[in-house]
Short mmCIF file of C-alpha atoms in Angstrom, two decimals:
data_model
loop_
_atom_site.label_atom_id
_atom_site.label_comp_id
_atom_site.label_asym_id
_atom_site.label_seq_id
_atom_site.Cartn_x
_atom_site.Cartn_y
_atom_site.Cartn_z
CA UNK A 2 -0.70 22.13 0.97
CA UNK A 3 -1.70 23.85 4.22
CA UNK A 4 -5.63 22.71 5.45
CA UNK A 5 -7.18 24.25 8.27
CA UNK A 6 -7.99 22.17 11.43
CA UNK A 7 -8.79 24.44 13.87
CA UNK A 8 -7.89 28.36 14.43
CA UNK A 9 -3.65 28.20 13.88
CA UNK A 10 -3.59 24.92 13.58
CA UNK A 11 -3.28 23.09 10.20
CA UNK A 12 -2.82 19.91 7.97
CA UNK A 13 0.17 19.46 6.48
CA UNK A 14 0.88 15.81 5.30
CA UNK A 15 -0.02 14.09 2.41
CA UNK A 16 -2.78 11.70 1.12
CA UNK A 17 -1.41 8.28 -0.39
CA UNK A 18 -4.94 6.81 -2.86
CA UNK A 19 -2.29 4.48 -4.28
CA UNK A 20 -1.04 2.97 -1.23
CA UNK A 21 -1.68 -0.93 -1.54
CA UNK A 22 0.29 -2.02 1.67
CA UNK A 23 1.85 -1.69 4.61
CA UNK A 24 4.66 -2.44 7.13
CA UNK A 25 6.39 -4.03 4.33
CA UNK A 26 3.57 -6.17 2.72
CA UNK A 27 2.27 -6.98 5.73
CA UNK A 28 -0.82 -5.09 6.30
CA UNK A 29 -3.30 -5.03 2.97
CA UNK A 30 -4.62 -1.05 2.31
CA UNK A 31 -7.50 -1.29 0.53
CA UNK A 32 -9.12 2.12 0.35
CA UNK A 33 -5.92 3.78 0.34
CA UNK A 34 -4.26 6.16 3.03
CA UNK A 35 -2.61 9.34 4.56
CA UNK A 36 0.37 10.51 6.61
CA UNK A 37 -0.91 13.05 8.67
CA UNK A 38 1.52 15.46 10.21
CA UNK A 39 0.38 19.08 11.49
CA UNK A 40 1.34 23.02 11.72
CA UNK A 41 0.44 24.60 14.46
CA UNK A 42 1.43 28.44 14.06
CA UNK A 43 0.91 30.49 17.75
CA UNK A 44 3.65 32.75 19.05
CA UNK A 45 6.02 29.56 18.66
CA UNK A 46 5.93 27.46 14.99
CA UNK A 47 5.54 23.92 15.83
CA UNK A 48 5.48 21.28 13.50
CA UNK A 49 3.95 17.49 15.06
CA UNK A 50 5.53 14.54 12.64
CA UNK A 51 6.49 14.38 9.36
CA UNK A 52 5.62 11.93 6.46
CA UNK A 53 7.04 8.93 4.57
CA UNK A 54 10.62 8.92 2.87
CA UNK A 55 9.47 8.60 -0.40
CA UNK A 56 7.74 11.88 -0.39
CA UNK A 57 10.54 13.98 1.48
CA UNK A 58 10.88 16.26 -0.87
CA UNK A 59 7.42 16.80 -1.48
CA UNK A 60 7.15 17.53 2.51
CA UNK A 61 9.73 19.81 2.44
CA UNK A 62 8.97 22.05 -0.90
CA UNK A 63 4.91 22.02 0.39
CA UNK A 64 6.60 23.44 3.67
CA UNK A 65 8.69 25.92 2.52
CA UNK A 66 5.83 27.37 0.13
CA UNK A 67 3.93 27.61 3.29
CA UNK A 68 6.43 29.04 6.16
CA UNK A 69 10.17 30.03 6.26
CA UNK A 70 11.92 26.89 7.97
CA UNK A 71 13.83 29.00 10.05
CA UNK A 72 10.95 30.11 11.93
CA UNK A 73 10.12 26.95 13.12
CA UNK A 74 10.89 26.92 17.22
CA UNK A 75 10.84 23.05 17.54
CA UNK A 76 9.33 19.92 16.15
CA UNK A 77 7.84 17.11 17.97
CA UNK A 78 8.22 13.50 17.01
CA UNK A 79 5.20 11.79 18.52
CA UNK A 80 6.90 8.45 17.12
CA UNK A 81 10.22 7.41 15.15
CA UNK A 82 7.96 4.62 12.80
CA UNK A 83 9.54 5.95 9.26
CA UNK A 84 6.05 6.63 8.18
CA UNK A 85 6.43 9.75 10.71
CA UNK A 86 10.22 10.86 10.70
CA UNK A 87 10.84 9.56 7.34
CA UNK A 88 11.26 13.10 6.04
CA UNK A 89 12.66 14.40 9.14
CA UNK A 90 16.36 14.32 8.07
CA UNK A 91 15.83 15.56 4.73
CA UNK A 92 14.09 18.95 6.32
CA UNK A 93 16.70 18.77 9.15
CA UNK A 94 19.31 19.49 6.25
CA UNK A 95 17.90 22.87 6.46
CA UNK A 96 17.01 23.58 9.92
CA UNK A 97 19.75 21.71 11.30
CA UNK A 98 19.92 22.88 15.09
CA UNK A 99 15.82 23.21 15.75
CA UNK A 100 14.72 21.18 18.85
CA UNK A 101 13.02 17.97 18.46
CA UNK A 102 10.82 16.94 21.50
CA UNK A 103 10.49 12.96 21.75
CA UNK A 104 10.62 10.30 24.50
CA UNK A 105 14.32 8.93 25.37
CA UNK A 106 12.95 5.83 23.18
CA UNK A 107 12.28 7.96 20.29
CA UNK A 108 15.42 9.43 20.29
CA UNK A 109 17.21 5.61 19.96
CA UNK A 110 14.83 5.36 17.49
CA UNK A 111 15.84 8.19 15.48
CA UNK A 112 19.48 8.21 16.01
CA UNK A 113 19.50 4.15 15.38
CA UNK A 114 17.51 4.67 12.10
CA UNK A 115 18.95 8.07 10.66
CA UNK A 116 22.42 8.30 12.24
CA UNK A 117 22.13 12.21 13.78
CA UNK A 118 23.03 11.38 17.28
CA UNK A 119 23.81 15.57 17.37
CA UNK A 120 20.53 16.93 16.62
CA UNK A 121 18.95 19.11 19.45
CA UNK A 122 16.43 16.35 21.05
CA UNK A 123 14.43 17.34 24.14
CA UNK A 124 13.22 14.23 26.51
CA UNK A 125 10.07 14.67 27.53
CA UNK A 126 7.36 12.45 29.77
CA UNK A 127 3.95 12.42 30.72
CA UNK A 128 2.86 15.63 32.30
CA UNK A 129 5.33 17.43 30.43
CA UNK A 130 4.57 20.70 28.99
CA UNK A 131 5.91 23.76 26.48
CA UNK A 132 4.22 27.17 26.13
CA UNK A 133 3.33 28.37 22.61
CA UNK A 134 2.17 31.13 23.45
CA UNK A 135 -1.02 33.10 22.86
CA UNK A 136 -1.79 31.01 26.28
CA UNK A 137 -1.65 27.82 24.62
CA UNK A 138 0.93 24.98 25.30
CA UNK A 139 1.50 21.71 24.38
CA UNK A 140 1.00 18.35 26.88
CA UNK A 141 3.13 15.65 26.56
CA UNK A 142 1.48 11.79 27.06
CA UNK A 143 3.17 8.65 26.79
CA UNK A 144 1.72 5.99 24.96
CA UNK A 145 4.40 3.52 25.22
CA UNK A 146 3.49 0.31 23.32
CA UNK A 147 0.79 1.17 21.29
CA UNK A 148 2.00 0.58 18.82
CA UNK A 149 5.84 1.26 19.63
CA UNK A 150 7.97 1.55 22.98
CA UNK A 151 8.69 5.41 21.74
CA UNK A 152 5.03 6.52 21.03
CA UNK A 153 3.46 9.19 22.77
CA UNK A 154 0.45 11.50 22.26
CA UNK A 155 0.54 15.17 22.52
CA UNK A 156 -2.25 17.37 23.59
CA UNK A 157 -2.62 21.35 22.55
CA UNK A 158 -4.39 22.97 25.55
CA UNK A 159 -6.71 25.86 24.07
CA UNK A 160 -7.69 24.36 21.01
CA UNK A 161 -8.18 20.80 22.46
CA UNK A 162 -6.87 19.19 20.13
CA UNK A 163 -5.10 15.36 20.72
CA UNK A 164 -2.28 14.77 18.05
CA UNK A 165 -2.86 10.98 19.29
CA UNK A 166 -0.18 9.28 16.78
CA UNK A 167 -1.27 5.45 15.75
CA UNK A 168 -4.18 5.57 17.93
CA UNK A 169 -7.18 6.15 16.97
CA UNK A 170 -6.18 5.63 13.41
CA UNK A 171 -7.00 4.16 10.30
CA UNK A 172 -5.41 3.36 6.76
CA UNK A 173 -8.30 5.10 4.79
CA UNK A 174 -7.81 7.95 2.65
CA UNK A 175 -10.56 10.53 2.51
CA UNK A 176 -9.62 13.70 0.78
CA UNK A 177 -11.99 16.03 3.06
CA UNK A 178 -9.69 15.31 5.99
CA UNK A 179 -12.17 14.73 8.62
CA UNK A 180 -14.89 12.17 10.22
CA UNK A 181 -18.07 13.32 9.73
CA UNK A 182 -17.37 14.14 5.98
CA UNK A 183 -15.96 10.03 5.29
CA UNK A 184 -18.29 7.14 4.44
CA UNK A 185 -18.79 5.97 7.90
CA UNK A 186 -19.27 2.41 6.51
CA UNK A 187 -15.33 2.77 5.32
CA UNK A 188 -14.38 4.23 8.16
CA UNK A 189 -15.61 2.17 10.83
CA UNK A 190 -14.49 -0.83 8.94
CA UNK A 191 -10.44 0.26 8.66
CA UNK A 192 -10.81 1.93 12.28
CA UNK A 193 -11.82 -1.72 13.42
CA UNK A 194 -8.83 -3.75 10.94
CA UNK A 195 -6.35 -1.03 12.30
CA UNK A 196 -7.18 -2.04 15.94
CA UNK A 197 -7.35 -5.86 15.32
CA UNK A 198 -4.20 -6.23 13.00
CA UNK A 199 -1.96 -3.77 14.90
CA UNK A 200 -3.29 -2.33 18.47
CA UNK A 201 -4.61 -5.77 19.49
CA UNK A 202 -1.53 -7.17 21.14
CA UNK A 203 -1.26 -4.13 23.49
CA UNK A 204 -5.26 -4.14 24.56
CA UNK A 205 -4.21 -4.40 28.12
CA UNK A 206 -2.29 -1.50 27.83
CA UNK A 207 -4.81 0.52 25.67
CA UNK A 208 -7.12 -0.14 28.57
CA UNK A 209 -4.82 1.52 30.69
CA UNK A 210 -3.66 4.35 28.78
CA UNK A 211 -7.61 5.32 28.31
CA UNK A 212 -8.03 5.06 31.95
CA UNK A 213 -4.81 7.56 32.65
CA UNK A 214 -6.05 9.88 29.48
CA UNK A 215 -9.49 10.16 31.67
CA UNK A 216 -8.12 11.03 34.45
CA UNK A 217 -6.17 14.08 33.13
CA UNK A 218 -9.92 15.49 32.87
CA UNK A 219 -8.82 16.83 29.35
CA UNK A 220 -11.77 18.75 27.51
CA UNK A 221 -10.76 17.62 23.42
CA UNK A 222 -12.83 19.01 20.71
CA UNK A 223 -10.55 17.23 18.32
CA UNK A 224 -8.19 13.79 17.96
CA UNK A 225 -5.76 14.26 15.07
CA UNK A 226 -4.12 10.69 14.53
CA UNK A 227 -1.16 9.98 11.88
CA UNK A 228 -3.08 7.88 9.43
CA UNK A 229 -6.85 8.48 8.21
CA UNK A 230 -9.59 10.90 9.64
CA UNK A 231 -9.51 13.22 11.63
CA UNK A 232 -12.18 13.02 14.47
CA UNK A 233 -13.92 16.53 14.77
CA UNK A 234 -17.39 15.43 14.76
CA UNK A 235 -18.35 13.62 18.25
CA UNK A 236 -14.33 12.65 18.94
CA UNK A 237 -14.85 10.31 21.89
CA UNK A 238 -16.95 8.01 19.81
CA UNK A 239 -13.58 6.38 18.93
CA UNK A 240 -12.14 6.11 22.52
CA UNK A 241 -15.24 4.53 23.16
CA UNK A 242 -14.77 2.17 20.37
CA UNK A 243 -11.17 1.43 21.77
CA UNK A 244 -12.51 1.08 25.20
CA UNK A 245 -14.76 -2.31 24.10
CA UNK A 246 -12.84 -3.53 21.76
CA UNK A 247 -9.53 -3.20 24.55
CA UNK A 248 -12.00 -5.44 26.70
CA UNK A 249 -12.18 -9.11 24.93
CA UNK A 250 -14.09 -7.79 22.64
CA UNK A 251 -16.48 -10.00 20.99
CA UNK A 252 -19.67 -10.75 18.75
CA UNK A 253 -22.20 -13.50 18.01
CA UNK A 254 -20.62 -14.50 15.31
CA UNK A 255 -17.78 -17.66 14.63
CA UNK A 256 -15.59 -17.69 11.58
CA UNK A 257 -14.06 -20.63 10.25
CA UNK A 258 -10.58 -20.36 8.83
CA UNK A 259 -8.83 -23.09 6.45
CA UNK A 260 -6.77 -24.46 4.01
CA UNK A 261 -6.72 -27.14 1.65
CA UNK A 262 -5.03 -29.57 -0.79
CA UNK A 263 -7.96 -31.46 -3.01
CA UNK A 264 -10.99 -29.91 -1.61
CA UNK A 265 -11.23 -32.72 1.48
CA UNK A 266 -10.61 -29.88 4.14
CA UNK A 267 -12.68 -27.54 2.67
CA UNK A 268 -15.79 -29.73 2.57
CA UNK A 269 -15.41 -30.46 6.24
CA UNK A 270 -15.57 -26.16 6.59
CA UNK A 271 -18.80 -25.79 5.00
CA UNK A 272 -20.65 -28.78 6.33
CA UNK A 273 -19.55 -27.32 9.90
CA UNK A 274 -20.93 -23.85 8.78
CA UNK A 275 -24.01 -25.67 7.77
CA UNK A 276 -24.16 -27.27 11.07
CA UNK A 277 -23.26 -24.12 13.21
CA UNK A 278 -26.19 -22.46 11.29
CA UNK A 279 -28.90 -25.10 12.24
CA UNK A 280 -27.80 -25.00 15.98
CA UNK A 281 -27.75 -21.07 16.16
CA UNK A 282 -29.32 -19.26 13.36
CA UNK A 283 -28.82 -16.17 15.03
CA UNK A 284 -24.92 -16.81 14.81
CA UNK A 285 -23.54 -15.38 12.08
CA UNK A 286 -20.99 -17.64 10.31
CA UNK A 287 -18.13 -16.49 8.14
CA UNK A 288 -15.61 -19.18 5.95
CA UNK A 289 -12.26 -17.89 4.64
CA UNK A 290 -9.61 -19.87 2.38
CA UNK A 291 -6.82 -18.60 4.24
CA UNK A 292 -4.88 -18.43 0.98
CA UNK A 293 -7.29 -17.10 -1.43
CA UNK A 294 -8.24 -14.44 1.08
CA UNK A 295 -6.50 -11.47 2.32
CA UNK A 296 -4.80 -12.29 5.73
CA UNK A 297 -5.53 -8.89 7.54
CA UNK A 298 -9.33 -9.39 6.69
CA UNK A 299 -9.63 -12.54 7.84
CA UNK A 300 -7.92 -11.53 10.97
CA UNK A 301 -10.09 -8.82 11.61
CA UNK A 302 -13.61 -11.15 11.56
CA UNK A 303 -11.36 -13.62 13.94
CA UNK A 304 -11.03 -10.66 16.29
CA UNK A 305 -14.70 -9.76 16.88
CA UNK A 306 -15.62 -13.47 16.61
CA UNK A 307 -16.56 -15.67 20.13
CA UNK A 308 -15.02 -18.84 18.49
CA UNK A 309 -13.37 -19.86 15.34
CA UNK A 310 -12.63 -22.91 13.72
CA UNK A 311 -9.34 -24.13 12.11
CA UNK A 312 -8.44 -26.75 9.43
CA UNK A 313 -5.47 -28.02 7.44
CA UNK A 314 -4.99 -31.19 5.98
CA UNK A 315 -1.92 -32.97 7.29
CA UNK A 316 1.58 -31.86 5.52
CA UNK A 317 4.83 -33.36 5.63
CA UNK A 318 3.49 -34.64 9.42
CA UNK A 319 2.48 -30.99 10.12
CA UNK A 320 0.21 -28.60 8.12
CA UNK A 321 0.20 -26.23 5.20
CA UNK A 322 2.73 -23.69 5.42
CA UNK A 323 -0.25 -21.06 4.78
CA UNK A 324 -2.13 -22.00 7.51
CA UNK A 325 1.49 -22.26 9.80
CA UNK A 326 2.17 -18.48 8.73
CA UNK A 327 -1.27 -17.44 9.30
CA UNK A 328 -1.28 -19.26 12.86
CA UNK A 329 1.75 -17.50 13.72
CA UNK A 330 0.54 -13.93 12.76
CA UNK A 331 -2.67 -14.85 15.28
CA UNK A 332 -0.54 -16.02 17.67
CA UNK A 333 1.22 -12.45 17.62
CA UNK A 334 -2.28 -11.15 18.14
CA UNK A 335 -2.72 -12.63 21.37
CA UNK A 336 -6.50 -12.70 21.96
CA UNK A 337 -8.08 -13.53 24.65
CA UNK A 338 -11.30 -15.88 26.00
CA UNK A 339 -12.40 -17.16 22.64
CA UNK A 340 -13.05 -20.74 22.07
CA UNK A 341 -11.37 -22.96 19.01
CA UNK A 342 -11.70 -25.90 17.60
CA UNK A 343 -9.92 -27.81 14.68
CA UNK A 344 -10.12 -30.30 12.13
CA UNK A 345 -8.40 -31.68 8.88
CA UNK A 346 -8.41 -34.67 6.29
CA UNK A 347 -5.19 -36.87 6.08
CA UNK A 348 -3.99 -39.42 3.75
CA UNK A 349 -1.28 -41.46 5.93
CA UNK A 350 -0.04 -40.07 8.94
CA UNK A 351 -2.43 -37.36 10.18
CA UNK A 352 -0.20 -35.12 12.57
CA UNK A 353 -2.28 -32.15 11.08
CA UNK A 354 -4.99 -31.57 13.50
CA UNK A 355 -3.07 -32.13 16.71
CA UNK A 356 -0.71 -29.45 15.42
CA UNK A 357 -3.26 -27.02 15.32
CA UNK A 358 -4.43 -27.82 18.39
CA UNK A 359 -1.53 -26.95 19.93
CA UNK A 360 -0.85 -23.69 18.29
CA UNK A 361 -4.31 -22.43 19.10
CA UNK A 362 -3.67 -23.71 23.23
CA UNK A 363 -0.28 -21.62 22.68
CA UNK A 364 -2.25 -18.57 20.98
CA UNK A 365 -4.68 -18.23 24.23
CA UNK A 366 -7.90 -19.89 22.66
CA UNK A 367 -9.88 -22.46 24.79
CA UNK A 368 -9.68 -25.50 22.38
CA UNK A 369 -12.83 -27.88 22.41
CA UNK A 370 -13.42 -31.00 21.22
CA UNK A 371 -13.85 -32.98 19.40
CA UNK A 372 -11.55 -32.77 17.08
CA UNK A 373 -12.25 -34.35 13.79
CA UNK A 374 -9.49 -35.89 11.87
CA UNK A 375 -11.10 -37.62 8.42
CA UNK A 376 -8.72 -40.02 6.31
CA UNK A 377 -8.77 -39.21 2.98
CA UNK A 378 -11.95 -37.42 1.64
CA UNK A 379 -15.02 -36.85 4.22
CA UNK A 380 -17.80 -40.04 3.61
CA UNK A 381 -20.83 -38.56 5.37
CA UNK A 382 -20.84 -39.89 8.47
CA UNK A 383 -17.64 -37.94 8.55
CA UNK A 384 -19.53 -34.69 7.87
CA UNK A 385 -22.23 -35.81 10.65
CA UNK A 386 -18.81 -35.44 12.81
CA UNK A 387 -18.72 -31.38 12.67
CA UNK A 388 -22.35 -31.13 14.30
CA UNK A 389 -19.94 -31.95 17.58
CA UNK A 390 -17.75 -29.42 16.90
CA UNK A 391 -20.62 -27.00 16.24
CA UNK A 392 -22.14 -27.85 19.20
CA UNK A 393 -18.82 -27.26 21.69
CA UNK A 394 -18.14 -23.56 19.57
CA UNK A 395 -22.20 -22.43 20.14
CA UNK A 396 -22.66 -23.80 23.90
#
C-alpha cells in the first residue's frame, strides 16, 4: 500500500478506476480517480487525511500492514468533505485518543457528520506550526472556501512538500502517482473541469489565497493534492494555471448551449454557429444539446469561452426544465465579464427567451441583443436573424 513520495514521506490512499461520479451524481468522472491521503514517518508519525467510507476498512487493514496505529502522534484533517475523513472514525476505533489537527470549522464538520464531539482535536490557523522532528515541522494554511469553509493546506518544511487538499486537484486516476508520468492531455483537461465545475465560484478568493501562499516565500519541490496527480515535476506550473484561470479567464472561442422540443431550437444553434464562423473564423465555436451532453463538460467549454449563446423553446410560459437546471448550476458558477445572448422557437405564447435573458443578467453575463424569438419552426429569414446575434457575441 505504502508509495514513496519523497524521503519519509509516503502515499497511502487508494486509486478508484471505477469511479463514474461525484458529489452525489453531480460531477461526471470520466477517467476515473483517487483519494490521496499521506504518511509522513520523522521522529513523530503523522498521517494527512484519510479516504472514502466505502473503503474504510481497506484504509485501515493497508495501514496496519504498514505501521502499528499506536505509533501514530497525531493526524491532520486538511478538510472534513467525507471523501477525506470518511474512514477517520473507523481507524479512530483503534486509536481512539490520538490528536487530530483541523480548523475550528473542521471540527463542526467532523463532530456534525460523525458524532465524536470527544476526540482530541487541536485548532490550528495560518502560521501555525508542529515539530516532527528530524528538523522538520509541519505549516498550517487556511484555505477557507476553496472548496469548503474548513479547508486548509498544510506545508512540510524540509521536504517542501504542500499537502494542498482540493486545490490543485483533479478527478483522474493515474496509477504512477505523479505528473510528469500522466498523459498530460488527460491531465490538463480534468485539472481545468475540476477548476471550472468546483473552484470557480471562489476565484476571487483563489486569487487571494495564491497571493498570501507567495508571500510566505515557501521553497515547494512538491504539491500533494487529495484527488489525482501529484505535482513533482515543475509544481508551480499548476499555481500558475490557477492564477489565470482565478482572473476571468477566457479564450477565443464561444459555445452555444441548447435545448429542444422538435428540432426548431436546434436549427436556430447551428445556423448561428454557421454565422459566428463566417464573421470570425479564427473563433472557435462549440454546440452542446444540453441534455444529450454531459453537464460538467459543457460547463467547462462555457468557462474558458468569451461569450455563449443560450436557447430553449418556450415551456409551459417558461423553458425546458433541462435547460432551467442547467441555468441554475451556471448561475452557482458565478462567472464573470462574458457576454450572452439567447434565442428560442415558440408555438403560442413565447415567454421562453425573455426567461433566459433574465437568468443569464442574474448569472453575471452581459446579455446582447438581439434576441431572436421564431414562432414555430425557423423560415429563413428567421435564420438570417442569428447573423445579429453573431455579430453582438464577436464585436
Amino acid at each position: 500500500m505504502k508509495r514513496a513520495i519523497k524521503n519519509n514521506v509516503s502515499w497511502v490512499g487508494r486509486i478508484d478506476w471505477e469511479l463514474e461520479t461525484f458529489h452525489g451524481d453531480d460531477y461526471s468522472v470520466n477517467h476515473g480517480s483517487s483519494q490521496n491521503a499521506y504518511l509522513i514517518q520523522e521522529e513523530k508519525t503523522v498521517l494527512i487525511d484519510t479516504i472514502w467510507k466505502p473503503y474504510e476498512r481497506e484504509f485501515r487493514e493497508n495501514l496496519e500492514r504498514e505501521i502499528d496505529l499506536s505509533k501514530i502522534d497525531f493526524i491532520v484533517m486538511n478538510h472534513g468533505e467525507v471523501d477525506h475523513s470518511g474512514a477517520l472514525p473507523y481507524l479512530m476505533e483503534k486509536i481512539p485518543h490520538t490528536p487530530i489537527y483541523c480548523t475550528a470549522n473542521a471540527v463542526k464538520s467532523l463532530v456534525g457528520q460523525y458524532h465524536h464531539p470527544e476526540w482530541n482535536f487541536k485548532v490550528v490557523k495560518t502560521g501555525d506550526s508542529v515539530d516532527i522532528g528530524n528538523g522538520k515541522s509541519l505549516v498550517f494554511v487556511d484555505m477557507r472556501m476553496l472548496h469548503w469553509p474548513d479547508s486548509m493546506a498544510t506545508y512540510m518544511t524540509g521536504d517542501n512538500i504542500l499537502f494542498s487538499n482540493d486545490a490543485f486537484g483533479q478527478h483522474f486516476a493515474i496509477e504512477e502517482l505523479f505528473n510528469d508520468k500522466a498523459d498530460q492531455c488527460l491531465l490538463w483537461e480534468e485539472a481545468l473541469k475540476y477548476y471550472a465545475n468546483i473552484l470557480a465560484p471562489f476565484s476571487p478568493l483563489v486569487k487571494r489565497k495564491i497571493e498570501e501562499i507567495v508571500s510566505l516565500n515557501l521553497p515547494i519541490d512538491i504539491i500533494a493534492p487529495s484527488h489525482g496527480a501529484i505535482w513533482r515535476d515543475n509544481p508551480l506550473q499548476i499555481v500558475q494555471k490557477y492564477a489565470q484561470w482565478a482572473d476571468d479567464y477566457q479564450e477565443d472561442q464561444i459555445t452555444i448551449v441548447y435545448d429542444t422540443m422538435w428540432d426548431g431550437t436546434k436549427t436556430l444553434a447551428h445556423a448561428l454557429a454557421k454565422e459566428i464562423q463566417a464573421l470570425a473564423p479564427e473563433t472557435r465555436v462549440k454546440i452542446f444539446n444540453i441534455s444529450q451532453t454531459d453537464k460538467n463538460d459543457i460547463m467547462t467549454q462555457v468557462f474558458i469561452s468569451k461569450a455563449i449563446a443560450v436557447g430553449s423553446p418556450t415551456v409551459g410560459q417558461s423553458i425546458l426544465s433541462s435547460v432551467a437546471g442547467w441555468m441554475h448550476f451556471l448561475f452557482e458558477l458565478k462567472l464573470k465579464k462574458k457576454k450572452a445572448a439567447v434565442f428560442g422557437c415558440y408555438g403560442w405564447s413565447g415567454e421562453g427567451v425573455q426567461v433566459l435573458d433574465e437568468l443569464l443578467v442574474k448569472s453575471g453575463f452581459e446579455v446582447v441583443g438581439p434576441k431572436v424569438k421564431v414562432n414555430w419552426n425557423p423560415r429563413p429569414e428567421n435564420l438570417k436573424e442569428m447573423k445579429g446575434i453573431a455579430e453582438a457575441l464577436c464585436n
